Short mmCIF file of C-alpha atoms and ligand atoms in Angstrom, two decimals:
data_model
loop_
_atom_site.label_atom_id
_atom_site.label_comp_id
_atom_site.label_asym_id
_atom_site.label_seq_id
_atom_site.Cartn_x
_atom_site.Cartn_y
_atom_site.Cartn_z
CA UNK A 1 -10.51 -0.10 -21.62
CA UNK A 2 -10.07 0.15 -25.40
CA UNK A 3 -9.18 3.82 -25.01
CA UNK A 4 -6.36 2.86 -22.65
CA UNK A 5 -4.74 0.38 -25.04
CA UNK A 6 -2.94 1.36 -28.21
CA UNK A 7 -5.19 0.36 -31.17
CA UNK A 8 -2.16 0.45 -33.49
CA UNK A 9 -0.38 -2.26 -31.52
CA UNK A 10 -2.57 -5.29 -32.20
CA UNK A 11 -0.28 -8.08 -33.27
CA UNK A 12 0.63 -10.88 -30.93
CA UNK A 13 4.32 -11.50 -30.23
CA UNK A 14 6.18 -14.00 -28.10
CA UNK A 15 9.15 -13.38 -25.79
CA UNK A 16 10.76 -16.51 -24.39
CA UNK A 17 7.75 -18.36 -25.77
CA UNK A 18 5.35 -16.35 -23.58
CA UNK A 19 2.81 -13.99 -25.23
CA UNK A 20 3.23 -10.22 -24.98
CA UNK A 21 -0.02 -8.37 -24.23
CA UNK A 22 -0.89 -6.24 -27.29
CA UNK A 23 -1.99 -2.60 -26.92
CA UNK A 24 1.21 -1.05 -25.51
CA UNK A 25 1.95 2.61 -26.31
CA UNK A 26 5.46 3.88 -27.12
CA UNK A 27 7.34 5.06 -23.97
CA UNK A 28 4.53 4.31 -21.50
CA UNK A 29 3.60 0.76 -22.59
CA UNK A 30 0.54 -0.56 -20.74
CA UNK A 31 0.91 1.95 -17.89
CA UNK A 32 -2.26 3.94 -18.79
CA UNK A 33 -4.37 0.75 -18.56
CA UNK A 34 -2.52 -0.42 -15.44
CA UNK A 35 -3.07 2.89 -13.67
CA UNK A 36 -6.74 3.32 -14.62
CA UNK A 37 -8.14 -0.20 -14.94
CA UNK A 38 -5.71 -2.91 -13.93
CA UNK A 39 -8.40 -5.53 -13.09
CA UNK A 40 -9.84 -5.32 -16.60
CA UNK A 41 -6.37 -5.41 -18.17
CA UNK A 42 -5.51 -8.58 -16.22
CA UNK A 43 -8.86 -10.21 -17.05
CA UNK A 44 -8.47 -9.44 -20.73
CA UNK A 45 -4.91 -10.76 -20.77
CA UNK A 46 -5.99 -13.96 -19.02
CA UNK A 47 -8.91 -14.48 -21.40
CA UNK A 48 -6.90 -13.90 -24.57
CA UNK A 49 -3.39 -15.07 -23.61
CA UNK A 50 -3.70 -17.45 -20.63
CA UNK A 51 -2.11 -17.31 -17.19
CA UNK A 52 1.40 -16.14 -18.24
CA UNK A 53 1.97 -12.97 -20.29
CA UNK A 54 4.26 -9.96 -20.55
CA UNK A 55 3.09 -6.51 -19.52
CA UNK A 56 4.98 -3.42 -20.67
CA UNK A 57 5.79 -1.13 -17.72
CA UNK A 58 7.02 1.68 -20.01
CA UNK A 59 10.42 2.95 -18.82
CA UNK A 60 10.81 -0.13 -16.56
CA UNK A 61 10.48 -2.54 -19.50
CA UNK A 62 8.56 -5.81 -19.73
CA UNK A 63 7.61 -7.91 -16.70
CA UNK A 64 6.35 -11.48 -17.02
CA UNK A 65 3.06 -11.52 -15.14
CA UNK A 66 1.72 -14.79 -13.80
CA UNK A 67 -1.88 -15.34 -12.65
CA UNK A 68 -1.25 -18.89 -11.47
CA UNK A 69 -1.39 -19.02 -7.64
CA UNK A 70 2.12 -20.57 -7.82
CA UNK A 71 3.30 -17.00 -8.39
CA UNK A 72 2.73 -16.25 -4.68
CA UNK A 73 5.48 -18.74 -3.81
CA UNK A 74 7.93 -16.45 -5.64
CA UNK A 75 7.76 -14.09 -2.66
CA UNK A 76 9.53 -16.72 -0.54
CA UNK A 77 11.80 -18.17 -3.22
CA UNK A 78 15.53 -17.99 -2.41
CA UNK A 79 16.45 -17.57 -6.08
CA UNK A 80 14.18 -14.59 -6.60
CA UNK A 81 15.58 -11.10 -6.02
CA UNK A 82 14.02 -7.78 -5.01
CA UNK A 83 16.81 -5.75 -6.66
CA UNK A 84 14.53 -5.11 -9.66
CA UNK A 85 12.53 -2.72 -7.45
CA UNK A 86 15.55 -0.42 -7.26
CA UNK A 87 15.95 -0.49 -11.04
CA UNK A 88 12.26 0.28 -11.56
CA UNK A 89 12.11 3.09 -9.01
CA UNK A 90 15.71 4.20 -8.36
CA UNK A 91 14.74 7.71 -7.30
CA UNK A 92 12.08 6.61 -4.83
CA UNK A 93 13.28 3.31 -3.44
CA UNK A 94 17.01 3.29 -4.26
CA UNK A 95 19.06 2.17 -1.23
CA UNK A 96 16.00 1.15 0.82
CA UNK A 97 15.66 -2.23 2.48
CA UNK A 98 12.79 -3.29 0.21
CA UNK A 99 15.29 -3.57 -2.68
CA UNK A 100 17.89 -5.68 -0.80
CA UNK A 101 18.31 -9.45 -0.63
CA UNK A 102 19.82 -11.91 1.84
CA UNK A 103 22.00 -10.74 4.71
CA UNK A 104 22.13 -7.09 3.58
CA UNK A 105 18.34 -7.06 3.77
CA UNK A 106 18.25 -8.79 7.16
CA UNK A 107 20.76 -6.34 8.61
CA UNK A 108 18.78 -3.29 7.48
CA UNK A 109 15.43 -4.82 8.54
CA UNK A 110 16.72 -5.92 11.95
CA UNK A 111 17.47 -2.29 12.83
CA UNK A 112 13.80 -1.34 12.56
CA UNK A 113 11.53 -4.37 12.81
CA UNK A 114 11.17 -4.66 16.61
CA UNK A 115 9.55 -1.24 16.79
CA UNK A 116 6.72 -2.47 14.49
CA UNK A 117 5.87 -5.68 16.34
CA UNK A 118 2.94 -5.59 18.82
CA UNK A 119 5.35 -5.44 21.77
CA UNK A 120 7.39 -2.57 20.29
CA UNK A 121 4.21 -0.65 19.43
CA UNK A 122 2.81 -1.17 22.93
CA UNK A 123 6.08 -0.21 24.67
CA UNK A 124 6.31 2.97 22.61
CA UNK A 125 2.66 3.80 23.46
CA UNK A 126 1.73 4.17 19.79
CA UNK A 127 -1.96 3.44 20.41
CA UNK A 128 -2.12 6.20 23.05
CA UNK A 129 -0.27 8.55 20.70
CA UNK A 130 -2.65 7.90 17.78
CA UNK A 131 -5.97 7.94 19.64
CA UNK A 132 -6.36 11.73 20.13
CA UNK A 133 -5.18 12.46 16.57
CA UNK A 134 -7.76 10.06 15.10
CA UNK A 135 -10.49 11.34 17.43
CA UNK A 136 -9.80 14.95 16.43
CA UNK A 137 -9.98 14.08 12.73
CA UNK A 138 -13.33 12.27 12.91
CA UNK A 139 -14.77 15.03 15.10
CA UNK A 140 -13.75 17.55 12.46
CA UNK A 141 -15.60 15.45 9.85
CA UNK A 142 -18.69 15.33 12.04
CA UNK A 143 -18.60 19.13 12.34
CA UNK A 144 -18.04 19.66 8.61
CA UNK A 145 -20.83 17.24 7.66
CA UNK A 146 -19.28 16.30 4.33
CA UNK A 147 -15.70 15.56 3.20
CA UNK A 148 -13.68 14.52 0.15
CA UNK A 149 -12.54 11.33 1.81
CA UNK A 150 -9.16 10.54 0.25
CA UNK A 151 -7.49 13.96 0.70
CA UNK A 152 -8.64 13.87 4.33
CA UNK A 153 -7.43 10.33 5.08
CA UNK A 154 -4.07 11.24 3.50
CA UNK A 155 -3.90 14.20 5.81
CA UNK A 156 -4.72 11.99 8.80
CA UNK A 157 -2.12 9.39 7.82
CA UNK A 158 0.55 12.00 7.42
CA UNK A 159 -0.15 13.26 10.95
CA UNK A 160 -0.04 9.69 12.31
CA UNK A 161 3.14 8.82 10.41
CA UNK A 162 4.85 11.99 11.59
CA UNK A 163 3.91 11.35 15.20
CA UNK A 164 5.15 7.75 14.90
CA UNK A 165 8.48 8.93 13.54
CA UNK A 166 8.79 11.68 16.16
CA UNK A 167 8.67 14.52 13.61
CA UNK A 168 6.82 17.75 14.47
CA UNK A 169 3.80 18.10 12.16
CA UNK A 170 4.67 21.23 10.22
CA UNK A 171 4.14 22.03 6.54
CA UNK A 172 1.80 19.09 6.04
CA UNK A 173 0.39 20.46 2.79
CA UNK A 174 3.90 20.87 1.38
CA UNK A 175 4.66 17.25 2.30
CA UNK A 176 1.50 16.13 0.51
CA UNK A 177 2.55 17.95 -2.64
CA UNK A 178 6.03 16.45 -2.52
CA UNK A 179 4.65 12.94 -1.99
CA UNK A 180 2.40 13.21 -5.04
CA UNK A 181 5.31 14.42 -7.15
CA UNK A 182 7.59 11.68 -5.82
CA UNK A 183 5.06 8.94 -6.57
CA UNK A 184 4.66 10.18 -10.12
CA UNK A 185 8.23 8.95 -10.71
CA UNK A 186 6.84 5.40 -10.83
CA UNK A 187 4.94 6.17 -14.03
CA UNK A 188 6.88 9.18 -15.37
CA UNK A 189 8.01 9.04 -19.02
CA UNK A 190 11.84 9.16 -19.25
CA UNK A 191 11.96 12.82 -20.30
CA UNK A 192 14.18 14.90 -18.03
CA UNK A 193 12.99 18.40 -18.93
CA UNK A 194 11.79 21.26 -16.70
CA UNK A 195 8.12 20.88 -15.73
CA UNK A 196 8.05 17.17 -16.61
CA UNK A 197 7.09 14.60 -13.91
CA UNK A 198 10.61 13.11 -13.89
CA UNK A 199 12.28 16.46 -13.10
CA UNK A 200 9.60 17.43 -10.54
CA UNK A 201 9.71 14.00 -8.87
CA UNK A 202 13.48 14.09 -8.44
CA UNK A 203 13.31 17.58 -6.94
CA UNK A 204 10.62 16.30 -4.53
CA UNK A 205 12.86 13.36 -3.54
CA UNK A 206 15.75 15.76 -2.82
CA UNK A 207 13.45 17.95 -0.72
CA UNK A 208 12.22 14.97 1.32
CA UNK A 209 15.76 13.65 1.82
CA UNK A 210 16.99 17.09 2.94
CA UNK A 211 14.21 17.19 5.55
CA UNK A 212 15.19 13.69 6.73
CA UNK A 213 18.84 14.70 7.12
CA UNK A 214 17.67 17.56 9.30
CA UNK A 215 15.52 15.16 11.40
CA UNK A 216 18.59 12.95 11.86
CA UNK A 217 20.71 15.91 12.95
CA UNK A 218 17.95 16.94 15.39
CA UNK A 219 17.71 13.39 16.76
CA UNK A 220 21.47 13.30 17.36
CA UNK A 221 21.48 16.72 19.00
CA UNK A 222 18.60 15.86 21.35
CA UNK A 223 19.10 12.15 21.92
CA UNK A 224 16.48 12.01 24.69
CA UNK A 225 13.61 12.62 22.28
CA UNK A 226 11.41 9.66 21.45
CA UNK A 227 10.10 8.44 18.11
CA UNK A 228 11.11 5.95 15.48
CA UNK A 229 13.70 8.19 13.83
CA UNK A 230 15.46 8.43 17.16
CA UNK A 231 15.45 4.64 17.52
CA UNK A 232 16.70 4.21 13.97
CA UNK A 233 19.48 6.75 14.46
CA UNK A 234 20.57 5.00 17.70
CA UNK A 235 20.52 1.57 15.99
CA UNK A 236 22.48 2.87 13.01
CA UNK A 237 24.98 4.72 15.21
CA UNK A 238 25.61 1.43 17.06
CA UNK A 239 26.47 -0.33 13.79
CA UNK A 240 30.05 1.14 13.92
CA UNK A 241 29.80 2.68 10.48
CA UNK A 242 28.44 -0.51 8.84
CA UNK A 243 25.35 1.45 7.87
CA UNK A 244 25.78 4.95 6.47
CA UNK A 245 23.59 8.02 6.84
CA UNK A 246 22.55 7.57 3.20
CA UNK A 247 21.01 4.20 4.11
CA UNK A 248 19.27 5.83 7.06
CA UNK A 249 17.87 8.64 4.89
CA UNK A 250 16.68 6.14 2.25
CA UNK A 251 14.90 4.00 4.86
CA UNK A 252 13.25 7.01 6.50
CA UNK A 253 11.96 7.91 3.03
CA UNK A 254 10.67 4.34 2.66
CA UNK A 255 8.86 4.40 6.01
CA UNK A 256 7.33 7.81 5.41
CA UNK A 257 6.06 6.67 2.05
CA UNK A 258 5.07 3.06 2.84
CA UNK A 259 3.02 4.04 5.85
CA UNK A 260 1.21 6.94 4.24
CA UNK A 261 -0.29 6.17 0.82
CA UNK A 262 -1.31 2.58 1.46
CA UNK A 263 -3.04 3.18 4.80
CA UNK A 264 -4.76 6.39 3.63
CA UNK A 265 -6.22 4.52 0.68
CA UNK A 266 -7.39 1.63 2.87
CA UNK A 267 -9.08 3.92 5.40
CA UNK A 268 -10.79 5.83 2.59
CA UNK A 269 -12.11 2.56 1.10
CA UNK A 270 -13.27 1.45 4.55
CA UNK A 271 -15.42 4.58 4.95
CA UNK A 272 -16.77 4.19 1.40
CA UNK A 273 -17.75 0.56 2.09
CA UNK A 274 -19.40 1.55 5.39
CA UNK A 275 -21.37 4.25 3.58
CA UNK A 276 -22.52 1.69 1.01
CA UNK A 277 -23.47 -1.02 3.52
CA UNK A 278 -25.74 0.37 6.27
CA UNK A 279 -25.96 -3.07 7.93
CA UNK A 280 -22.16 -3.11 8.39
CA UNK A 281 -22.27 0.35 9.88
CA UNK A 282 -24.93 -0.83 12.36
CA UNK A 283 -22.78 -3.85 13.33
CA UNK A 284 -19.75 -1.60 13.83
CA UNK A 285 -21.70 0.90 15.95
CA UNK A 286 -23.00 -1.94 18.11
CA UNK A 287 -19.45 -3.17 18.66
CA UNK A 288 -18.12 0.35 19.36
CA UNK A 289 -20.85 0.92 21.96
CA UNK A 290 -20.09 -2.40 23.59
CA UNK A 291 -16.33 -1.64 23.94
CA UNK A 292 -17.14 1.97 24.79
CA UNK A 293 -13.70 3.48 23.98
CA UNK A 294 -11.07 3.51 21.26
CA UNK A 295 -8.65 0.61 21.95
CA UNK A 296 -5.03 1.63 22.44
CA UNK A 297 -3.15 -1.65 23.01
CA UNK A 298 -2.77 -4.69 20.78
CA UNK A 299 -4.26 -6.90 23.45
CA UNK A 300 -7.51 -4.84 23.21
CA UNK A 301 -7.95 -5.55 19.51
CA UNK A 302 -9.45 -9.00 20.18
CA UNK A 303 -12.49 -7.21 21.63
CA UNK A 304 -13.22 -5.66 18.24
CA UNK A 305 -13.86 -8.55 15.81
CA UNK A 306 -16.17 -6.50 13.57
CA UNK A 307 -13.58 -3.73 13.19
CA UNK A 308 -10.88 -6.32 12.51
CA UNK A 309 -13.06 -8.05 9.89
CA UNK A 310 -13.65 -4.64 8.32
CA UNK A 311 -9.87 -4.05 8.14
CA UNK A 312 -9.27 -7.46 6.51
CA UNK A 313 -12.19 -7.35 4.08
CA UNK A 314 -11.41 -3.77 2.98
CA UNK A 315 -7.85 -4.78 2.18
CA UNK A 316 -8.99 -7.95 0.43
CA UNK A 317 -11.36 -6.04 -1.86
CA UNK A 318 -9.07 -3.01 -2.28
CA UNK A 319 -5.43 -4.06 -1.89
CA UNK A 320 -3.33 -0.89 -1.85
CA UNK A 321 -0.21 -2.57 -3.28
CA UNK A 322 -1.45 -4.12 -6.49
CA UNK A 323 1.72 -5.44 -8.15
CA UNK A 324 5.04 -6.63 -6.73
CA UNK A 325 8.12 -6.90 -8.98
CA UNK A 326 10.91 -9.49 -8.69
CA UNK A 327 13.75 -10.96 -10.77
CA UNK A 328 14.44 -14.69 -11.26
CA UNK A 329 18.08 -15.36 -10.37
CA UNK A 330 18.00 -18.83 -11.93
CA UNK A 331 15.68 -20.83 -14.16
CA UNK A 332 12.37 -21.48 -12.37
CA UNK A 333 9.25 -23.57 -12.80
CA UNK A 334 6.19 -21.35 -12.56
CA UNK A 335 2.85 -23.10 -13.01
CA UNK A 336 3.20 -25.01 -16.30
CA UNK A 337 6.14 -22.91 -17.57
CA UNK A 338 9.92 -22.84 -17.28
CA UNK A 339 11.06 -19.26 -16.69
CA UNK A 340 14.63 -18.39 -17.80
CA UNK A 341 17.15 -16.93 -15.31
CA UNK A 342 17.11 -13.13 -15.38
CA UNK A 343 13.37 -12.86 -16.16
CA UNK A 344 11.65 -9.80 -14.70
CA UNK A 345 8.53 -10.95 -12.87
CA UNK A 346 5.32 -9.27 -11.75
CA UNK A 347 3.28 -10.83 -8.91
CA UNK A 348 -0.24 -9.37 -9.17
CA UNK A 349 -1.42 -9.23 -5.53
CA UNK A 350 -4.59 -7.51 -6.70
CA UNK A 351 -5.53 -10.52 -8.84
CA UNK A 352 -5.03 -13.06 -6.03
CA UNK A 353 -6.73 -10.90 -3.44
CA UNK A 354 -9.98 -11.05 -5.43
CA UNK A 355 -9.53 -14.48 -7.03
CA UNK A 356 -12.31 -17.11 -6.93
CA UNK A 357 -9.54 -19.70 -6.53
CA UNK A 358 -8.82 -18.30 -3.06
CA UNK A 359 -12.11 -16.75 -1.93
CA UNK A 360 -15.77 -17.70 -2.15
CA UNK A 361 -17.86 -14.97 -3.86
CA UNK A 362 -14.74 -12.77 -4.16
CA UNK A 363 -16.63 -9.73 -5.50
CA UNK A 364 -18.86 -9.48 -2.45
CA UNK A 365 -17.86 -7.40 0.57
CA UNK A 366 -18.59 -9.92 3.33
CA UNK A 367 -17.44 -9.52 6.93
CA UNK A 368 -18.80 -13.02 7.59
CA UNK A 369 -15.82 -14.64 5.86
CA UNK A 370 -13.66 -13.32 8.73
CA UNK A 371 -16.16 -13.34 11.59
CA UNK A 372 -17.22 -16.93 11.04
CA UNK A 373 -13.83 -18.49 10.41
CA UNK A 374 -12.50 -20.87 13.02
CA UNK A 375 -8.93 -21.36 11.78
CA UNK A 376 -6.14 -18.80 12.41
CA UNK A 377 -5.15 -16.20 9.81
CA UNK A 378 -2.85 -17.81 7.20
CA UNK A 379 -0.23 -15.99 5.09
CA UNK A 380 -2.57 -16.20 2.08
CA UNK A 381 -5.25 -14.34 4.07
CA UNK A 382 -2.92 -11.35 4.40
CA UNK A 383 -1.27 -11.53 0.98
CA UNK A 384 -2.07 -7.81 0.54
CA UNK A 385 0.99 -7.28 2.77
CA UNK A 386 3.24 -9.55 0.69
CA UNK A 387 4.91 -12.64 2.16
CA UNK A 388 8.33 -14.06 2.92
CA UNK A 389 11.36 -12.02 4.00
CA UNK A 390 9.92 -8.74 2.70
CA UNK A 391 6.48 -9.13 4.27
CA UNK A 392 5.19 -5.68 5.25
CA UNK A 393 6.65 -4.41 8.49
CA UNK A 394 3.62 -2.18 9.02
CA UNK A 395 1.03 -5.01 9.30
CA UNK A 396 0.46 -4.76 13.08
CA UNK A 397 0.56 -0.98 12.95
CA UNK A 398 -2.07 -0.83 10.18
CA UNK A 399 -4.26 -3.32 12.04
CA UNK A 400 -4.07 -1.13 15.16
CA UNK A 401 -4.72 2.17 13.39
CA UNK A 402 -7.59 0.82 11.27
CA UNK A 403 -9.37 -0.68 14.27
CA UNK A 404 -8.77 2.54 16.24
CA UNK A 405 -10.09 4.56 13.33
CA UNK A 406 -13.26 2.52 12.78
CA UNK A 407 -14.19 2.48 16.48
CA UNK A 408 -13.51 6.24 16.80
CA UNK A 409 -15.62 6.92 13.70
CA UNK A 410 -18.52 4.80 14.94
CA UNK A 411 -18.49 6.32 18.46
CA UNK A 412 -18.23 9.92 17.23
CA UNK A 413 -20.90 9.67 14.55
CA UNK A 414 -23.26 7.63 16.71
CA UNK A 415 -23.06 10.24 19.51
CA UNK A 416 -24.08 12.88 16.98
CA UNK A 417 -26.88 10.66 15.59
CA UNK A 418 -25.36 10.57 12.08
CA UNK A 419 -23.92 7.90 9.75
CA UNK A 420 -21.70 7.96 6.64
CA UNK A 421 -23.44 8.38 3.28
CA UNK A 422 -21.96 8.21 -0.20
CA UNK A 423 -22.45 11.53 -2.00
CA UNK A 424 -20.79 10.66 -5.35
CA UNK A 425 -19.96 7.73 -7.63
CA UNK A 426 -16.95 5.56 -6.77
CA UNK A 427 -15.93 3.95 -10.07
CA UNK A 428 -14.78 7.00 -12.01
CA UNK A 429 -11.28 8.18 -11.20
CA UNK A 430 -10.13 5.25 -9.08
CA UNK A 431 -6.49 4.21 -9.56
CA UNK A 432 -4.65 0.89 -9.34
CA UNK A 433 -0.96 1.62 -9.82
CA UNK A 434 1.64 2.49 -8.45
CA UNK A 435 -0.61 2.34 -5.40
CA UNK A 436 -4.33 1.63 -5.66
CA UNK A 437 -6.71 4.25 -4.28
CA UNK A 438 -10.24 5.62 -4.70
CA UNK A 439 -10.82 8.80 -6.67
CA UNK A 440 -9.72 12.03 -5.00
CA UNK A 441 -13.25 13.37 -5.60
CA UNK A 442 -15.32 10.73 -3.75
CA UNK A 443 -17.37 12.59 -1.15
CA UNK A 444 -18.84 11.21 2.06
CA UNK A 445 -21.57 12.98 3.99
CA UNK A 446 -22.31 12.45 7.68
CA UNK A 447 -26.03 12.97 8.30
C1 HEM B 501 -2.62 -0.92 4.20
C2 HEM B 501 -1.38 -0.62 4.38
C3 HEM B 501 -0.19 -1.32 3.80
C4 HEM B 501 -0.10 -2.23 2.78
C5 HEM B 501 -1.23 -2.79 1.91
C6 HEM B 501 1.30 -2.58 2.63
C7 HEM B 501 1.78 -3.48 1.71
C8 HEM B 501 3.11 -3.89 1.64
C9 HEM B 501 3.62 -4.90 0.75
C10 HEM B 501 2.81 -5.65 -0.29
C11 HEM B 501 4.95 -5.04 0.99
C12 HEM B 501 5.91 -6.04 0.35
C13 HEM B 501 6.70 -5.45 -0.79
C14 HEM B 501 7.58 -6.51 -1.46
O1 HEM B 501 7.56 -7.67 -1.07
O2 HEM B 501 8.30 -6.14 -2.39
C15 HEM B 501 5.29 -4.09 2.03
C16 HEM B 501 6.56 -3.91 2.53
C17 HEM B 501 6.87 -2.96 3.48
N1 HEM B 501 6.00 -2.17 4.19
FE1 HEM B 501 4.01 -2.09 3.95
N2 HEM B 501 2.01 -1.86 3.55
C18 HEM B 501 1.16 -1.10 4.30
C19 HEM B 501 1.48 -0.25 5.34
C20 HEM B 501 2.73 -0.07 5.85
C21 HEM B 501 3.05 0.77 6.98
C22 HEM B 501 2.04 1.55 7.81
C23 HEM B 501 4.40 0.73 7.14
C24 HEM B 501 5.28 1.41 8.15
C25 HEM B 501 5.12 2.58 8.63
C26 HEM B 501 4.92 -0.16 6.12
C27 HEM B 501 6.24 -0.47 5.95
C28 HEM B 501 6.73 -1.39 5.06
C29 HEM B 501 8.15 -1.68 4.90
C30 HEM B 501 9.29 -1.04 5.65
C31 HEM B 501 8.24 -2.67 3.91
C32 HEM B 501 9.51 -3.31 3.37
C33 HEM B 501 9.82 -4.55 4.17
C34 HEM B 501 11.02 -5.29 3.64
O3 HEM B 501 11.41 -5.10 2.48
O4 HEM B 501 11.60 -6.07 4.40
N3 HEM B 501 3.87 -0.61 5.36
N4 HEM B 501 4.16 -3.42 2.42
#
């Protein structure tokens, strides 16, 4: 960690009476430590400064980070705005519904949300659409015998996301490259020169948006085609000009991005955990053999409690969205502190997801905490998806695809008499921000 903090920035300062975490670098602030070892940064800040402190997000400025569980209530607070997200990532998320508040947000969300609820997913036959794609991917892994897991789950998620949206899966490797460049904008230094991440990221955003405009034109030309883009275009065209094509393009960009990185990382972690816990693999195989086929409808998911527990525990231990930004619109009480109006806030989902205040033995990967519970899932049990008006729209979709994936993996590998095995270390190279994911080099063998 010491290497990731600036040794020349040691003095303690206060802003609005709240301590600023020392160790920020010029231009990039605490971003190096946030990207490479966020848990340790948060632990150190808590130990030395208490539950409220400022982190320096480089170009995005300082965000007041709160480790008191009261911070979770900010996600539902009427006087807390999401507009800060647009200021922090204008090139990636500008104009998307995740940055809007109040009725503007509701209007944009209403146009899409039904398609992501269990009924919408079932009516559109998403489970049936995904099943052969997932099956083909795990069969390819079985045949190859060993894979670099994250690049492969990203590839799988891109295929699934494209099929969901109704986009033909062409140029997947080019899309991957553009995604990586786009995401770099979240941590890019503000230097707009050729070859720099900022310049490359903006070019990637323009490329992705140009593709989306073409998809929209195609959807309008062939209105009978199915897929989410078609539904979105129809909903937007019915809004009598209230919603422009720019909004549509921005929200397609959001959906392509939101559904890709986060789910790919979660699936990769799921396989890594299965490779590290042979007893969990055995329990999953037993369940897969009992159900006998990959489930396709939401109503079938209840038959797969082990796979569901695996989905929930993987996300609890490895939440893909680690930090959520907000702005206080008026003075707020947060834990023991008064927070002035206008304060930029950071809600560390990663911290709460693995907090002993919310979970017994939080560092242990235990399916039992889900399998043995008798009460229904509460919002705090799925905080990895946020909460309140902006709660993730992809929750039911991710649940479906992760259960489908784990059952398909267990059936395919069991038939071949093999199981997943970890072929490399997992700690080196893992990342926590802007999205959390395992190292690109983690390898899994099937033998
Ligand atoms: C493991 C996978 C995923 C995780 C951990 C995750 C996490 C999150 C979180 C934390 C938020 C709230 C952001 C905020 O409050 O500022 C969010 C919002 C959102 N997510 Fe997800 N997400 C996942 C997958 C997906 C998928 C598959 C889709 C769709 C294809 C999706 C679509 C969205 C959208 C559209 C929003 C914005 C909702 C709004 O602002 O009203 N997500 N997600």
